[in-house]
Amino acid sequence: MHKNKLDVKKTFLLSFGFFASSLAWSVYNAYVPQILEGFIKSTTVIGFIMTIDNIFGVIFQPVFGKLSDRTRTRFGRRMPYIFIGLPVCAMAFTLIPQMNDLLSLMAVLIVFTFVMSIWRSPVVALMPDITPGPLRSQANGIVNLMGGVGSVIAFLAGGFLFKVGGFPLPFLASAVVMLAALAILAFFVREPGQAYEPEQESKIKRLNLSKEEKKSLLLILFGVFFWFTGYNAVETFFTLYATNTLGMDAGSATMTLTFFSLTFLAFAVPAGFIGAKIGRRKAILMGLTGITILFFPMIFTANIWITRACLFLGGFFWAFVNINSLPMVMRLSGEEKVGTFIGYYYFFSFSSQIVSPVLFGFIRDMVGHYKVLFLYACIAFALAFISLVFVRHGEDEPEKTSAIQVLEGMGD
């Protein structure tokens, strides 16, 4: 692949792996709490069970990301984990709504969440494996767009299927889609990792980061932790905030939060191109500044339409942050440590998803209301901004890719 020419077709095809992962997690998060409620009355216990996937992600994704870097097979480095993990997850997914007792349900949930943590880092690593460094922001925009489409399909089609056939149908349909995504990966994606034969391993140059590069890496990862801390709190508690502070019903609150998600999807691909043009760090700082400015008025207002407008615009700025962060980490990884560094990225992002709900829940209990939600988010984004200010590495040379060059890549 030419370094100035994004292979849009191949990027689109490999993004079906992330599409399958996003669809599965969306269905899982939407319906598993309701299934658990049939066996468990304690919301605290249900909440803990729902964090198992994050705990497994923190522990196992870095491990299997690193293992995939060292794997050498005729199928490549990443594909063996996907070929094994994705079908197991699809099978476990169909069993979740079929379990008639808590013990068997927990066994299936643990198998599903564990195996998902095996293949998530390898499937994400496919993108940087086939994409030259300067084009990874643009490619990451396409991958995240497909992931978002998977989530939207899960919510819309899953809701319809639930009305038709109850819990089993959304899980069964999702498993079928997951297997279809696997077939697309198997037939149409050839990872370059298969070019690294076992006997050539000693010839591969390993990257040793300098002291300043290590500092930048840690600062980027702390930034990841802080901005996902703010994002996760809003995602988790907005419905409660809206019903208690804005007087909205749960349905209207969920639809209002959808404004944020839809504008993120709409701007995912452009955010990658802009990040490549002006620099990823600058794009992330712009995004953090914009989303903080938009969230700040919501600390003081209870106006529904102001809230909706700020969330709508906030999705655009969140795209700057989310799309350009992973490519910065990949720039420091070197070609032989992509899976390892993706594991680092998910360690910090998943850690925030474990810490943030508990931390904000404690703060909310202390103050007695949900009005502090957006103050909490703004503080987290500000801490992320401070972390990124001191980053000095993680950029490629400014990319000169034109839209015409990208479209040309679709025909190759």
PDB file of C-alpha atoms in Angstrom, residues 42-147:
ATOM      1  CA  SER A  42     -29.902  -6.286  44.213  1.00  0.00           C
ATOM      2  CA  THR A  43     -28.990  -3.541  41.733  1.00  0.00           C
ATOM      3  CA  THR A  44     -25.527  -3.364  43.311  1.00  0.00           C
ATOM      4  CA  VAL A  45     -24.884  -7.030  42.522  1.00  0.00           C
ATOM      5  CA  ILE A  46     -26.197  -6.616  38.977  1.00  0.00           C
ATOM      6  CA  GLY A  47     -23.935  -3.596  38.546  1.00  0.00           C
ATOM      7  CA  PHE A  48     -20.920  -5.591  39.725  1.00  0.00           C
ATOM      8  CA  ILE A  49     -21.689  -8.424  37.305  1.00  0.00           C
ATOM      9  CA  MET A  50     -21.921  -5.890  34.498  1.00  0.00           C
ATOM     10  CA  THR A  51     -18.366  -4.696  35.273  1.00  0.00           C
ATOM     11  CA  ILE A  52     -16.877  -8.178  34.814  1.00  0.00           C
ATOM     12  CA  ASP A  53     -16.229  -7.455  31.132  1.00  0.00           C
ATOM     13  CA  ASN A  54     -14.249  -4.335  32.087  1.00  0.00           C
ATOM     14  CA  ILE A  55     -12.276  -6.244  34.719  1.00  0.00           C
ATOM     15  CA  PHE A  56     -11.446  -8.970  32.195  1.00  0.00           C
ATOM     16  CA  GLY A  57     -10.558  -6.283  29.667  1.00  0.00           C
ATOM     17  CA  VAL A  58      -8.078  -4.658  32.050  1.00  0.00           C
ATOM     18  CA  ILE A  59      -6.456  -7.990  32.923  1.00  0.00           C
ATOM     19  CA  PHE A  60      -6.532 -10.031  29.712  1.00  0.00           C
ATOM     20  CA  GLN A  61      -6.606  -7.645  26.736  1.00  0.00           C
ATOM     21  CA  PRO A  62      -3.009  -6.479  27.279  1.00  0.00           C
ATOM     22  CA  VAL A  63      -1.943 -10.120  27.666  1.00  0.00           C
ATOM     23  CA  PHE A  64      -3.549 -11.361  24.452  1.00  0.00           C
ATOM     24  CA  GLY A  65      -2.570  -8.218  22.574  1.00  0.00           C
ATOM     25  CA  LYS A  66       1.059  -8.955  23.417  1.00  0.00           C
ATOM     26  CA  LEU A  67       0.654 -12.640  22.589  1.00  0.00           C
ATOM     27  CA  SER A  68      -0.748 -11.760  19.164  1.00  0.00           C
ATOM     28  CA  ASP A  69       2.367  -9.659  18.472  1.00  0.00           C
ATOM     29  CA  ARG A  70       4.480 -12.782  19.004  1.00  0.00           C
ATOM     30  CA  THR A  71       2.200 -15.200  17.138  1.00  0.00           C
ATOM     31  CA  ARG A  72       3.450 -16.513  13.805  1.00  0.00           C
ATOM     32  CA  THR A  73       1.080 -18.662  11.711  1.00  0.00           C
ATOM     33  CA  ARG A  74       0.226 -19.012   8.056  1.00  0.00           C
ATOM     34  CA  PHE A  75      -3.036 -17.203   8.861  1.00  0.00           C
ATOM     35  CA  GLY A  76      -1.187 -14.236  10.345  1.00  0.00           C
ATOM     36  CA  ARG A  77      -0.687 -12.888  13.855  1.00  0.00           C
ATOM     37  CA  ARG A  78      -4.203 -11.683  14.720  1.00  0.00           C
ATOM     38  CA  MET A  79      -6.526 -13.964  12.782  1.00  0.00           C
ATOM     39  CA  PRO A  80      -6.017 -17.141  14.877  1.00  0.00           C
ATOM     40  CA  TYR A  81      -7.414 -15.366  17.943  1.00  0.00           C
ATOM     41  CA  ILE A  82     -10.368 -14.044  15.931  1.00  0.00           C
ATOM     42  CA  PHE A  83     -11.065 -17.394  14.228  1.00  0.00           C
ATOM     43  CA  ILE A  84     -11.245 -19.136  17.607  1.00  0.00           C
ATOM     44  CA  GLY A  85     -12.703 -16.396  19.805  1.00  0.00           C
ATOM     45  CA  LEU A  86     -15.487 -15.004  17.653  1.00  0.00           C
ATOM     46  CA  PRO A  87     -17.359 -18.305  17.042  1.00  0.00           C
ATOM     47  CA  VAL A  88     -17.114 -19.211  20.749  1.00  0.00           C
ATOM     48  CA  CYS A  89     -18.584 -15.827  21.653  1.00  0.00           C
ATOM     49  CA  ALA A  90     -21.364 -16.216  19.086  1.00  0.00           C
ATOM     50  CA  MET A  91     -22.265 -19.618  20.519  1.00  0.00           C
ATOM     51  CA  ALA A  92     -22.186 -18.342  24.109  1.00  0.00           C
ATOM     52  CA  PHE A  93     -24.304 -15.356  23.055  1.00  0.00           C
ATOM     53  CA  THR A  94     -27.149 -17.573  21.894  1.00  0.00           C
ATOM     54  CA  LEU A  95     -27.080 -19.419  25.236  1.00  0.00           C
ATOM     55  CA  ILE A  96     -27.334 -16.337  27.487  1.00  0.00           C
ATOM     56  CA  PRO A  97     -31.142 -15.918  27.306  1.00  0.00           C
ATOM     57  CA  GLN A  98     -31.666 -19.710  27.443  1.00  0.00           C
ATOM     58  CA  MET A  99     -30.250 -20.247  30.934  1.00  0.00           C
ATOM     59  CA  ASN A 100     -32.835 -21.174  33.569  1.00  0.00           C
ATOM     60  CA  ASP A 101     -30.761 -20.733  36.726  1.00  0.00           C
ATOM     61  CA  LEU A 102     -28.252 -18.168  37.968  1.00  0.00           C
ATOM     62  CA  LEU A 103     -25.289 -20.557  38.151  1.00  0.00           C
ATOM     63  CA  SER A 104     -25.498 -21.609  34.513  1.00  0.00           C
ATOM     64  CA  LEU A 105     -26.190 -18.019  33.425  1.00  0.00           C
ATOM     65  CA  MET A 106     -23.082 -16.793  35.259  1.00  0.00           C
ATOM     66  CA  ALA A 107     -20.994 -19.556  33.700  1.00  0.00           C
ATOM     67  CA  VAL A 108     -22.056 -18.495  30.193  1.00  0.00           C
ATOM     68  CA  LEU A 109     -21.536 -14.778  30.949  1.00  0.00           C
ATOM     69  CA  ILE A 110     -18.026 -15.442  32.269  1.00  0.00           C
ATOM     70  CA  VAL A 111     -17.127 -17.533  29.212  1.00  0.00           C
ATOM     71  CA  PHE A 112     -18.484 -14.846  26.872  1.00  0.00           C
ATOM     72  CA  THR A 113     -16.739 -11.892  28.567  1.00  0.00           C
ATOM     73  CA  PHE A 114     -13.447 -13.782  28.914  1.00  0.00           C
ATOM     74  CA  VAL A 115     -13.319 -14.921  25.297  1.00  0.00           C
ATOM     75  CA  MET A 116     -14.286 -11.426  24.098  1.00  0.00           C
ATOM     76  CA  SER A 117     -11.200 -10.130  25.923  1.00  0.00           C
ATOM     77  CA  ILE A 118      -9.087 -12.657  24.003  1.00  0.00           C
ATOM     78  CA  TRP A 119      -9.848 -11.368  20.503  1.00  0.00           C
ATOM     79  CA  ARG A 120     -10.684  -7.691  20.995  1.00  0.00           C
ATOM     80  CA  SER A 121      -7.075  -6.410  20.998  1.00  0.00           C
ATOM     81  CA  PRO A 122      -6.092  -8.587  18.003  1.00  0.00           C
ATOM     82  CA  VAL A 123      -9.097  -7.468  15.950  1.00  0.00           C
ATOM     83  CA  VAL A 124      -8.378  -3.798  16.673  1.00  0.00           C
ATOM     84  CA  ALA A 125      -4.713  -4.393  15.783  1.00  0.00           C
ATOM     85  CA  LEU A 126      -5.716  -5.374  12.240  1.00  0.00           C
ATOM     86  CA  MET A 127      -6.202  -1.712  11.331  1.00  0.00           C
ATOM     87  CA  PRO A 128      -2.676  -0.505  12.174  1.00  0.00           C
ATOM     88  CA  ASP A 129      -1.266  -3.752  10.743  1.00  0.00           C
ATOM     89  CA  ILE A 130      -2.481  -2.919   7.235  1.00  0.00           C
ATOM     90  CA  THR A 131      -2.455   0.888   7.467  1.00  0.00           C
ATOM     91  CA  PRO A 132       0.655   3.101   7.181  1.00  0.00           C
ATOM     92  CA  GLY A 133       1.202   5.312  10.219  1.00  0.00           C
ATOM     93  CA  PRO A 134       0.247   8.650   8.612  1.00  0.00           C
ATOM     94  CA  LEU A 135      -3.151   7.259   7.548  1.00  0.00           C
ATOM     95  CA  ARG A 136      -4.252   5.627  10.794  1.00  0.00           C
ATOM     96  CA  SER A 137      -6.417   8.513  11.997  1.00  0.00           C
ATOM     97  CA  GLN A 138      -8.450   8.342   8.785  1.00  0.00           C
ATOM     98  CA  ALA A 139      -8.664   4.548   8.979  1.00  0.00           C
ATOM     99  CA  ASN A 140      -9.655   4.704  12.647  1.00  0.00           C
ATOM    100  CA  GLY A 141     -12.501   7.016  11.674  1.00  0.00           C
ATOM    101  CA  ILE A 142     -13.853   4.379   9.288  1.00  0.00           C
ATOM    102  CA  VAL A 143     -13.457   1.606  11.883  1.00  0.00           C
ATOM    103  CA  ASN A 144     -15.260   3.643  14.560  1.00  0.00           C
ATOM    104  CA  LEU A 145     -17.987   4.564  12.098  1.00  0.00           C
ATOM    105  CA  MET A 146     -18.623   0.862  11.501  1.00  0.00           C
ATOM    106  CA  GLY A 147     -18.562   0.210  15.251  1.00  0.00           C
TER     107      GLY A 147
END
